[in-house]
Coordinates of C-alpha atoms and ligand atoms in Angstrom, one line a residue:
X1 CA 51.2 -97.2 -0.9
X2 CA 47.5 -98.3 0.0
X3 CA 46.3 -97.3 3.4
X4 CA 43.9 -99.4 5.4
X5 CA 41.9 -96.5 6.8
X6 CA 40.0 -96.1 3.3
X7 CA 36.7 -97.2 2.1
X8 CA 35.7 -97.7 -1.4
X9 CA 33.1 -94.6 -2.5
X10 CA 31.9 -96.5 -5.7
X11 CA 33.2 -99.5 -7.4
X12 CA 36.0 -99.2 -9.5
X13 CA 35.9 -99.6 -13.4
X14 CA 37.0 -102.8 -14.6
X15 CA 40.3 -102.9 -16.5
X16 CA 38.6 -103.5 -19.6
X17 CA 36.3 -100.3 -19.1
X18 CA 39.4 -98.3 -18.3
X19 CA 41.1 -99.3 -21.6
X20 CA 38.0 -98.5 -24.0
X21 CA 37.8 -95.3 -26.2
X22 CA 39.9 -92.2 -25.5
X23 CA 40.7 -93.7 -22.0
X24 CA 43.3 -96.0 -23.5
X25 CA 45.5 -93.2 -24.2
X26 CA 45.5 -91.8 -20.6
X27 CA 47.7 -92.9 -17.7
X28 CA 45.1 -94.0 -15.1
X29 CA 46.6 -95.9 -12.4
X30 CA 43.5 -97.1 -10.6
X31 CA 44.2 -99.8 -8.0
X32 CA 47.7 -100.5 -9.4
X33 CA 49.4 -97.5 -8.1
X34 CA 49.0 -95.0 -5.2
X35 CA 51.0 -92.1 -4.3
X36 CA 52.7 -91.9 -0.8
X37 CA 51.4 -89.5 1.7
X38 CA 52.9 -86.0 1.4
X39 CA 51.6 -84.2 4.2
X40 CA 52.1 -80.6 4.9
X41 CA 53.8 -80.3 8.1
X42 CA 54.2 -76.7 9.1
X43 CA 52.8 -75.9 12.6
X44 CA 49.6 -73.8 12.2
X45 CA 50.1 -72.4 15.7
X46 CA 46.6 -72.9 16.9
X47 CA 45.8 -71.9 20.4
X48 CA 44.0 -74.3 22.6
X49 CA 41.2 -71.6 23.1
X50 CA 40.3 -68.1 21.6
X51 CA 38.6 -65.3 22.9
X52 CA 36.7 -62.6 21.2
X53 CA 39.1 -60.0 19.7
X54 CA 37.5 -56.4 21.1
X55 CA 39.3 -53.4 21.4
X56 CA 42.5 -54.9 20.2
X57 CA 42.7 -57.7 22.8
X58 CA 41.3 -61.2 23.2
X59 CA 39.0 -61.5 25.9
X60 CA 36.5 -64.3 26.9
X61 CA 32.5 -63.9 26.3
X62 CA 30.9 -62.0 29.0
X63 CA 28.7 -64.8 29.9
X64 CA 31.6 -67.4 29.5
X65 CA 30.1 -69.1 26.6
X66 CA 32.3 -71.2 24.3
X67 CA 32.0 -73.9 21.6
X68 CA 34.3 -76.4 19.9
X69 CA 35.8 -75.9 16.6
X70 CA 36.6 -79.5 14.8
X71 CA 38.6 -80.3 11.8
X72 CA 36.3 -81.7 9.2
X73 CA 39.1 -83.7 7.8
X74 CA 39.4 -86.0 10.6
X75 CA 36.8 -84.8 13.0
X76 CA 39.5 -84.0 15.6
X77 CA 38.9 -81.0 18.0
X78 CA 41.2 -77.9 17.2
X79 CA 40.2 -75.5 19.6
X80 CA 37.5 -73.6 21.6
X81 CA 36.0 -70.4 20.3
X82 CA 34.1 -67.9 22.7
X83 CA 30.2 -67.6 21.9
X84 CA 29.5 -63.9 21.7
X85 CA 25.9 -62.9 22.7
X86 CA 24.5 -59.4 22.0
X87 CA 26.4 -58.0 25.2
X88 CA 29.5 -58.9 23.6
X89 CA 28.5 -57.5 20.1
X90 CA 27.4 -54.3 21.9
X91 CA 31.0 -54.1 23.4
X92 CA 32.8 -54.8 20.0
X93 CA 30.6 -52.0 18.5
X94 CA 31.4 -49.4 21.4
X95 CA 35.0 -50.2 20.7
X96 CA 34.9 -49.7 16.9
X97 CA 32.8 -46.6 17.5
X98 CA 35.3 -45.0 19.9
X99 CA 38.1 -46.0 17.4
X100 CA 36.6 -44.4 14.7
X101 CA 35.9 -41.0 16.6
X102 CA 39.2 -40.9 18.3
X103 CA 41.8 -42.4 15.9
X104 CA 40.9 -43.9 12.6
X105 CA 38.7 -40.9 11.2
X106 CA 41.4 -38.7 12.1
X107 CA 44.2 -40.6 10.2
X108 CA 45.1 -39.5 6.6
X109 CA 44.5 -41.9 3.7
X110 CA 48.4 -42.5 3.4
X111 CA 48.7 -43.6 7.1
X112 CA 45.7 -46.0 6.9
X113 CA 47.2 -47.6 3.9
X114 CA 50.6 -48.1 5.9
X115 CA 48.6 -50.5 8.2
X116 CA 47.1 -52.4 5.1
X117 CA 50.6 -52.6 3.8
X118 CA 51.8 -54.2 7.0
X119 CA 48.9 -56.4 7.3
X120 CA 49.4 -57.6 3.8
X121 CA 53.3 -58.3 4.2
X122 CA 52.8 -60.1 7.7
X123 CA 50.2 -62.2 6.2
X124 CA 52.9 -63.0 3.4
X125 CA 55.4 -63.9 6.1
X126 CA 53.0 -66.2 7.9
X127 CA 51.6 -67.8 4.8
X128 CA 52.4 -71.3 5.3
X129 CA 51.2 -71.5 8.8
X130 CA 48.0 -69.7 7.6
X131 CA 47.6 -72.2 4.8
X132 CA 47.6 -75.1 7.3
X133 CA 45.4 -73.6 9.7
X134 CA 43.0 -72.7 7.0
X135 CA 42.9 -76.3 5.7
X136 CA 42.9 -78.0 9.0
X137 CA 39.8 -75.7 10.0
X138 CA 37.9 -75.7 6.8
X139 CA 38.9 -79.0 4.8
X140 CA 40.0 -77.5 1.8
X141 CA 43.2 -79.0 0.0
X142 CA 46.4 -77.5 1.1
X143 CA 47.5 -76.9 -2.4
X144 CA 44.4 -74.3 -2.8
X145 CA 44.9 -72.7 0.6
X146 CA 48.6 -72.2 0.0
X147 CA 48.1 -71.1 -3.7
X148 CA 44.9 -69.4 -3.7
X149 CA 43.3 -68.4 -0.6
X150 CA 46.2 -66.9 1.3
X151 CA 48.1 -65.4 -1.4
X152 CA 44.7 -63.8 -2.8
X153 CA 44.0 -62.5 0.6
X154 CA 47.1 -60.9 0.9
X155 CA 46.7 -59.3 -2.6
X156 CA 43.5 -57.7 -1.4
X157 CA 45.1 -55.8 1.4
X158 CA 47.9 -54.8 -1.0
X159 CA 45.4 -53.5 -3.6
X160 CA 43.3 -51.7 -1.0
X161 CA 46.5 -50.4 0.8
X162 CA 47.1 -48.5 -2.6
X163 CA 43.7 -47.1 -2.7
X164 CA 43.6 -45.7 0.8
X165 CA 45.2 -42.3 0.0
X166 CA 43.6 -42.0 -3.8
X167 CA 40.0 -41.9 -2.5
X168 CA 39.5 -38.6 -4.1
X169 CA 40.0 -40.4 -7.3
X170 CA 37.2 -43.0 -6.7
X171 CA 34.1 -41.2 -8.0
X172 CA 35.3 -38.6 -10.3
X173 CA 33.6 -35.2 -9.7
X174 CA 32.3 -36.3 -6.3
X175 CA 33.7 -36.1 -2.6
X176 CA 33.6 -39.6 -0.7
X177 CA 33.5 -40.3 3.0
X178 CA 33.3 -43.5 5.1
X179 CA 30.2 -44.8 6.8
X180 CA 31.8 -45.0 10.4
X181 CA 31.3 -48.2 11.8
X182 CA 30.3 -51.2 9.4
X183 CA 29.0 -54.6 10.5
X184 CA 30.1 -57.6 8.5
X185 CA 29.0 -61.5 8.6
X186 CA 30.9 -64.1 6.4
X187 CA 30.5 -67.8 5.3
X188 CA 32.9 -70.7 5.8
X189 CA 33.8 -71.4 2.4
X190 CA 36.8 -69.2 2.0
X191 CA 37.1 -68.0 5.5
X192 CA 40.3 -65.9 5.0
X193 CA 39.8 -64.7 1.7
X194 CA 36.1 -63.4 2.8
X195 CA 37.8 -61.8 5.6
X196 CA 40.2 -59.9 3.3
X197 CA 37.2 -59.2 0.9
X198 CA 35.5 -57.4 3.7
X199 CA 38.0 -55.9 5.9
X200 CA 40.4 -54.4 3.3
X201 CA 38.0 -52.2 1.6
X202 CA 36.3 -51.1 4.5
X203 CA 39.6 -50.2 6.2
X204 CA 41.0 -48.4 3.2
X205 CA 37.6 -46.3 3.1
X206 CA 38.2 -45.2 6.5
X207 CA 35.6 -47.4 8.3
X208 CA 36.0 -49.2 11.6
X209 CA 34.7 -53.0 11.7
X210 CA 32.8 -55.5 13.7
X211 CA 32.9 -58.8 12.0
X212 CA 31.6 -62.3 12.5
X213 CA 33.3 -65.2 10.8
X214 CA 31.4 -68.6 10.6
X215 CA 31.1 -70.8 13.4
X216 CA 32.8 -73.7 11.7
X217 CA 35.9 -71.7 10.3
X218 CA 36.8 -69.0 12.7
X219 CA 40.4 -69.7 13.3
X220 CA 42.2 -68.0 10.6
X221 CA 40.2 -64.8 11.6
X222 CA 41.5 -65.0 15.0
X223 CA 44.9 -65.6 13.7
X224 CA 44.6 -62.4 11.6
X225 CA 43.5 -60.5 14.9
X226 CA 47.4 -61.7 15.9
X227 CA 48.5 -59.9 12.7
X228 CA 46.7 -56.8 13.4
X229 CA 48.3 -56.6 16.8
X230 CA 51.7 -57.3 15.2
X231 CA 51.0 -54.6 12.6
X232 CA 50.3 -52.0 15.4
X233 CA 46.6 -51.6 14.2
X234 CA 44.9 -49.2 16.7
X235 CA 42.5 -51.0 19.1
X236 CA 39.1 -51.3 18.2
X237 CA 39.5 -50.4 14.5
X238 CA 38.6 -54.2 13.7
X239 CA 36.7 -56.3 16.1
X240 CA 36.1 -60.0 15.5
X241 CA 33.4 -61.9 17.3
X242 CA 32.5 -65.6 17.1
X243 CA 29.5 -67.4 17.4
X244 CA 26.5 -68.7 15.1
X245 CA 23.4 -67.2 13.5
X246 CA 22.2 -65.5 16.8
X247 CA 25.7 -63.7 17.1
X248 CA 25.6 -62.8 13.3
X249 CA 21.8 -61.2 13.9
X250 CA 23.2 -59.1 16.5
X251 CA 26.1 -57.9 14.5
X252 CA 23.7 -57.0 11.5
X253 CA 21.0 -55.3 13.5
X254 CA 23.2 -53.1 15.8
X255 CA 22.2 -49.5 16.0
X256 CA 25.8 -48.4 15.7
X257 CA 26.4 -50.2 12.2
X258 CA 25.7 -47.7 9.5
X259 CA 26.4 -50.1 6.8
X260 CA 26.2 -53.9 6.7
X261 CA 27.9 -56.3 4.3
X262 CA 26.7 -60.0 4.4
X263 CA 28.0 -62.8 2.5
X264 CA 26.2 -66.3 3.0
X265 CA 22.8 -68.0 1.7
X266 CA 20.1 -66.5 -0.1
X267 CA 17.8 -67.4 2.7
X268 CA 19.7 -65.7 5.6
X269 CA 20.2 -62.8 3.4
X270 CA 16.7 -62.3 2.9
X271 CA 16.0 -62.8 6.7
X272 CA 18.6 -60.0 7.0
X273 CA 17.1 -57.6 4.6
X274 CA 13.7 -58.2 6.2
X275 CA 14.8 -57.4 9.5
X276 CA 16.7 -54.2 8.6
X277 CA 14.1 -52.8 6.2
X278 CA 13.3 -49.1 7.2
X279 CA 16.4 -48.6 9.5
X280 CA 18.2 -46.8 6.9
X281 CA 21.3 -49.0 7.1
X282 CA 23.3 -49.3 3.9
X283 CA 23.4 -53.1 2.6
X284 CA 25.5 -55.2 0.5
X285 CA 24.5 -58.8 0.0
X286 CA 26.6 -61.5 -1.5
X287 CA 24.4 -64.6 -1.8
X288 CA 24.0 -67.9 -3.4
X289 CA 24.5 -69.0 -7.0
X290 CA 23.7 -71.7 -9.6
X291 CA 25.9 -70.9 -12.4
X292 CA 25.7 -72.1 -16.0
X293 CA 29.1 -73.3 -17.6
X294 CA 28.2 -73.1 -21.4
X295 CA 30.3 -75.1 -23.8
X296 CA 29.7 -74.8 -27.7
X297 CA 30.9 -77.5 -30.1
X298 CA 33.5 -75.2 -31.4
X299 CA 35.2 -74.9 -28.0
X300 CA 38.6 -76.2 -27.3
X301 CA 37.5 -79.2 -25.5
X302 CA 40.5 -80.2 -23.8
X303 CA 40.6 -76.8 -22.1
X304 CA 37.0 -76.7 -21.5
X305 CA 37.2 -80.1 -19.4
X306 CA 39.9 -78.3 -17.3
X307 CA 37.6 -75.4 -16.9
X308 CA 34.6 -77.5 -16.0
X309 CA 36.4 -79.7 -13.5
X310 CA 38.1 -76.6 -11.8
X311 CA 34.6 -74.8 -11.8
X312 CA 32.8 -77.5 -9.9
X313 CA 35.5 -79.5 -7.9
X314 CA 37.6 -76.3 -6.9
X315 CA 37.2 -76.0 -3.1
X316 CA 35.0 -79.1 -3.0
X317 CA 32.3 -77.3 -5.0
X318 CA 31.9 -75.0 -1.9
X319 CA 31.8 -72.0 -4.1
X320 CA 29.0 -69.6 -4.4
X321 CA 30.1 -68.9 -8.3
X322 CA 30.8 -72.9 -8.8
X323 CA 29.8 -73.8 -12.5
X324 CA 27.4 -76.3 -11.2
X325 CA 25.1 -76.3 -14.2
X326 CA 27.1 -77.5 -17.2
X327 CA 25.3 -76.7 -20.5
X328 CA 26.9 -78.8 -23.3
X329 CA 25.6 -78.5 -27.1
X330 CA 24.1 -81.6 -27.9
X331 CA 26.3 -82.5 -30.8
X332 CA 29.4 -82.8 -28.3
X333 CA 27.6 -84.1 -25.3
X334 CA 28.5 -87.8 -25.4
X335 CA 32.1 -87.2 -25.9
X336 CA 32.2 -84.3 -23.2
X337 CA 30.7 -86.9 -20.7
X338 CA 33.3 -89.4 -21.6
X339 CA 35.9 -86.9 -21.4
X340 CA 34.8 -85.8 -18.0
X341 CA 34.4 -89.2 -16.5
X342 CA 38.0 -89.9 -17.6
X343 CA 39.3 -86.8 -16.0
X344 CA 37.6 -87.3 -12.7
X345 CA 39.3 -90.5 -12.2
X346 CA 42.6 -88.8 -11.7
X347 CA 41.2 -86.5 -9.0
X348 CA 42.5 -87.5 -5.6
X349 CA 40.0 -87.1 -2.8
X350 CA 41.6 -87.1 0.8
X351 CA 43.4 -85.7 3.5
X352 CA 43.2 -81.6 3.1
X353 CA 46.7 -81.5 4.4
X354 CA 48.2 -83.6 1.8
X355 CA 50.1 -81.9 -0.9
X356 CA 48.5 -84.5 -3.8
X357 CA 45.1 -83.9 -2.4
X358 CA 42.5 -82.4 -5.2
X359 CA 39.4 -82.6 -3.3
X360 CA 39.4 -82.2 0.6
X361 CA 36.8 -82.4 3.3
X362 CA 33.1 -81.4 3.2
X363 CA 33.2 -78.5 5.7
X364 CA 30.8 -80.0 8.2
X365 CA 28.4 -83.0 8.8
X366 CA 25.5 -80.7 8.2
X367 CA 26.9 -79.9 4.7
X368 CA 27.6 -83.6 4.1
X369 CA 24.0 -84.4 4.8
X370 CA 22.7 -81.7 2.7
X371 CA 24.9 -82.7 -0.4
X372 CA 23.9 -86.4 0.1
X373 CA 20.2 -85.5 0.5
X374 CA 20.3 -83.5 -2.8
X375 CA 22.1 -86.2 -4.7
X376 CA 19.4 -88.7 -3.5
X377 CA 16.8 -86.4 -5.2
X378 CA 18.7 -86.2 -8.4
X379 CA 18.8 -90.3 -8.6
X380 CA 15.0 -90.3 -7.5
X381 CA 13.9 -87.8 -10.3
X382 CA 15.6 -89.7 -12.9
X383 CA 19.0 -88.2 -13.7
X384 CA 21.9 -90.4 -14.2
X385 CA 24.6 -90.4 -11.5
X386 CA 28.3 -91.0 -12.2
X387 CA 30.6 -90.9 -9.0
X388 CA 34.4 -91.3 -9.4
X389 CA 35.8 -94.4 -8.3
X390 CA 37.9 -93.1 -5.2
X391 CA 38.5 -94.2 -2.0
X392 CA 37.5 -91.9 0.9
X393 CA 39.2 -91.7 4.4
X394 CA 37.0 -93.3 7.1
X395 CA 37.1 -90.5 9.4
X396 CA 36.1 -87.0 8.5
X397 CA 33.3 -85.7 6.0
X398 CA 33.9 -86.8 2.3
X399 CA 31.9 -87.0 -0.8
X400 CA 33.2 -88.3 -4.1
X401 CA 33.1 -86.2 -7.2
X402 CA 29.7 -86.7 -8.9
X403 CA 28.3 -85.8 -12.0
X404 CA 24.8 -86.1 -13.1
X405 CA 23.5 -86.7 -16.8
X406 CA 20.1 -86.7 -18.4
X407 CA 19.3 -83.8 -16.0
X408 CA 16.1 -81.6 -16.7
X409 CA 15.4 -78.1 -15.8
X410 CA 12.8 -79.1 -13.2
X411 CA 15.2 -81.5 -11.2
X412 CA 16.1 -80.2 -7.9
X413 CA 19.8 -80.7 -8.8
X414 CA 19.4 -78.3 -11.5
X415 CA 17.6 -75.4 -9.5
X416 CA 19.0 -75.7 -6.0
X417 CA 22.4 -74.6 -4.7
X418 CA 24.2 -78.1 -3.8
X419 CA 27.4 -76.3 -2.6
X420 CA 29.3 -79.5 -3.0
X421 CA 31.2 -81.5 -5.6
X422 CA 28.2 -82.3 -7.6
X423 CA 27.8 -81.3 -11.3
X424 CA 24.5 -81.5 -13.1
X425 CA 24.8 -81.7 -17.2
X426 CA 22.2 -80.3 -19.3
X427 CA 22.2 -80.0 -23.3
X428 CA 21.2 -77.4 -25.6
X429 CA 20.9 -77.1 -29.5
X430 CA 21.2 -73.1 -30.3
X431 CA 22.9 -70.2 -28.7
X432 CA 19.4 -69.0 -27.8
X433 CA 18.4 -72.2 -26.1
X434 CA 21.6 -71.9 -23.9
X435 CA 20.9 -68.3 -22.9
X436 CA 17.1 -69.3 -22.0
X437 CA 18.3 -72.3 -20.0
X438 CA 21.3 -70.5 -18.3
X439 CA 19.1 -67.5 -17.2
X440 CA 16.2 -69.8 -16.0
X441 CA 17.2 -69.8 -12.3
X442 CA 16.6 -67.5 -9.5
X443 CA 20.2 -66.8 -9.1
X444 CA 22.5 -64.3 -11.1
X445 CA 25.8 -64.6 -9.9
X446 CA 28.4 -66.0 -12.4
X447 CA 28.4 -68.0 -15.6
X448 CA 31.0 -69.5 -18.0
X449 CA 31.2 -69.6 -22.0
X450 CA 33.5 -71.6 -24.0
X451 CA 33.5 -71.2 -27.9
X452 CA 36.1 -70.3 -30.4
X453 CA 34.1 -67.4 -31.7
X454 CA 34.9 -64.1 -30.2
X455 CA 31.5 -62.2 -31.4
X456 CA 29.7 -65.2 -29.7
X457 CA 31.4 -64.6 -26.4
X458 CA 30.2 -60.9 -26.6
X459 CA 26.8 -61.7 -27.3
X460 CA 26.5 -64.3 -24.6
X461 CA 28.1 -62.1 -22.2
X462 CA 25.6 -59.4 -22.7
X463 CA 22.5 -61.4 -22.5
X464 CA 23.6 -63.7 -19.5
X465 CA 22.0 -62.6 -16.4
X466 CA 25.1 -63.2 -14.3
X467 CA 27.3 -60.5 -12.4
X468 CA 30.5 -62.3 -13.7
X469 CA 30.9 -64.1 -17.0
X470 CA 34.1 -65.9 -17.5
X471 CA 35.1 -66.8 -21.2
X472 CA 37.3 -69.7 -22.1
X473 CA 38.1 -70.0 -18.2
X474 CA 36.5 -70.3 -15.1
X475 CA 37.1 -69.2 -11.5
X476 CA 39.5 -66.5 -11.9
X477 CA 39.7 -63.8 -9.5
X478 CA 41.7 -60.6 -9.0
X479 CA 41.4 -57.8 -6.3
X480 CA 41.0 -55.0 -9.0
X481 CA 38.0 -56.9 -10.7
X482 CA 34.6 -56.6 -9.1
X483 CA 32.7 -59.5 -8.2
X484 CA 29.1 -59.9 -7.2
X485 CA 25.5 -60.8 -8.4
X486 CA 22.0 -59.9 -9.1
X487 CA 18.5 -61.3 -8.8
X488 CA 18.7 -63.8 -5.8
X489 CA 22.4 -63.6 -5.7
X490 CA 22.5 -60.4 -4.1
X491 CA 23.5 -56.8 -4.7
X492 CA 26.9 -54.6 -4.4
X493 CA 30.3 -55.4 -5.4
X494 CA 33.5 -56.7 -3.7
X495 CA 36.9 -56.0 -5.3
X496 CA 37.9 -53.1 -7.5
X497 CA 36.7 -49.4 -7.7
X498 CA 33.2 -50.7 -7.6
X499 CA 33.7 -52.8 -4.4
X500 CA 35.4 -49.9 -2.5
X501 CA 32.4 -47.4 -3.5
X502 CA 30.3 -49.9 -1.5
X503 CA 32.1 -48.8 1.6
X504 CA 31.8 -44.9 0.9
X505 CA 29.2 -42.4 1.1
X506 CA 28.9 -40.0 -1.9
X507 CA 28.8 -36.4 -0.8
Ligands
NAD1 P1 24.7 -69.1 5.8 O1 23.8 -68.1 5.3 O2 24.1 -70.1 6.6 O3 25.8 -68.4 6.8 C1 26.5 -67.4 6.5 C2 27.0 -66.5 7.8 O4 25.8 -66.1 8.2 C3 27.5 -67.3 8.9 O5 28.8 -66.8 9.5 C4 26.2 -67.6 9.7 O6 26.8 -67.9 11.1 C5 25.7 -66.3 9.6 N1 24.2 -66.4 10.1 C6 23.3 -67.3 10.0 N2 22.3 -67.1 10.4 C7 22.1 -65.6 10.5 C8 21.2 -64.6 10.8 N3 19.9 -64.9 11.1 N4 21.8 -63.4 10.8 C9 22.9 -63.2 10.6 N5 23.9 -63.9 10.3 C10 23.6 -65.2 10.3 O7 25.4 -69.6 4.8 P2 27.0 -70.5 4.6 O8 26.2 -72.0 4.7 O9 27.8 -70.2 5.8 O10 27.5 -70.0 3.4 C11 27.1 -70.8 2.0 C12 26.3 -69.8 1.1 O11 27.1 -68.6 1.0 C13 26.0 -70.2 -0.1 O12 24.7 -69.9 -0.2 C14 27.1 -69.5 -0.9 O13 26.5 -69.4 -2.1 C15 27.0 -68.2 -0.3 N6 28.3 -67.2 -0.7 C16 28.1 -66.3 -1.4 C17 29.3 -65.7 -1.8 C18 29.2 -64.4 -2.7 O14 30.2 -63.8 -2.8 N7 27.8 -64.1 -3.5 C19 30.5 -66.0 -1.3 C20 30.6 -67.2 -0.6 C21 29.4 -67.9 -0.1

């Protein structure tokens, strides 16, 4: 069934062009066929307004400020969020400090672990509701929030629950202790998952928390506060304040924060580091990326195509480790471009709540403007743009899946993080050239290597300057596996023993 609320994003290929080359063997329905809508209908239980979560209770901001939160999928208002200023942040830190001194620091690890297990199980119980809330609020396809974000967030709580009473084994030969109160700020691309990455290890290690979610995606953080209440987490152990950059700066700079953890852009991360220099606060920074996904001519190409598509179009490309620079060996470059264009034609862009949607809404109008601007620069600088022939909803923020060929290292689209569904393709001839091009970036978060040769995988992995290197796969995450970068992608790790150690003092 076709809907009348759509507009073409780009002209569709003619039937003749669709039947050329390898595409003739594929089922591309184009205009001939449309799926019926398959919306997820579970009630996300979003309140009409949310207060700040301080000392175990929701309360309005002291000065009464609030701001609306809209759904990027249809631009409808979802709720109002309290706007925390420095006095609210101060109240949150007082509550966290009191909870640490009086309750949390006195609990043995196995008791802390019980709370984490409870949170994980309650999150699983309410998984469907959380998935709908996440997709409505952030724009990601329901199949991703349902099958990835929510289960992986629960897995982080389970994993760290297991660690809570085993901290003596965290750093063999050394004793560890919590920092006390930690301040955390997170971005909008994986709102619930980033929250779990921050909260679970900090609590397992014995810290109390003041955390600020991103201003466009705070709903699942506040819903998780309901879970904390249900789990009986002592008041003040986790405090959630909502607001934008100013609120975030107050969270990062508060004198009671012994350690701060930030995930977001490199630009803001640098500003925070400058402002905190000399304060003695411990820091971890999880910042931007511009990953190279490198495909050699001996790679299983069909599998690589799936990895490339997932690497750049997962979560609309709003992924710090997105494989946004594809480096293809020259001998297979034309073949790879044909295969990618073909595969892109079957990606469905649209309503985030539709179970058939592969690519949902861009998170905000500002982000859509930034993506559009960078894509224009790619065209102006001489790269060749291909946009998939899809129809975009007329309301909401959408961008068609895009790939650029004929990209050179100097193009902005090869250097800057686009944080959208846009792939830049470059070529190489030798492994040495691939390594040089892959490392020619200010970032160092992640990379991918596709080849049939195990020895080449090991060589590439040791020479690529990236915190995570995936081989013959991409975007694989596990709570036991540390994630993080170096160079301008930041420092510190999240996940695994290393991530937990970042929330502990070594005695
Ligand atoms: P952003 O830096 O604009 O904002 C991130 C968070 O910081 C938000 O909550 C924001 O309100 C807050 N903030 C803004 N100004 C602040 C200030 N001066 N002081 C303190 N807090 C402030 O980033 P974004 O646009 O929300 O997120 C996208 C960026 O995050 C991308 O660069 C992406 O690569 C990065 N990211 C990195 C990782 C990682 O693990 N390395 C994971 C996810 C996202």
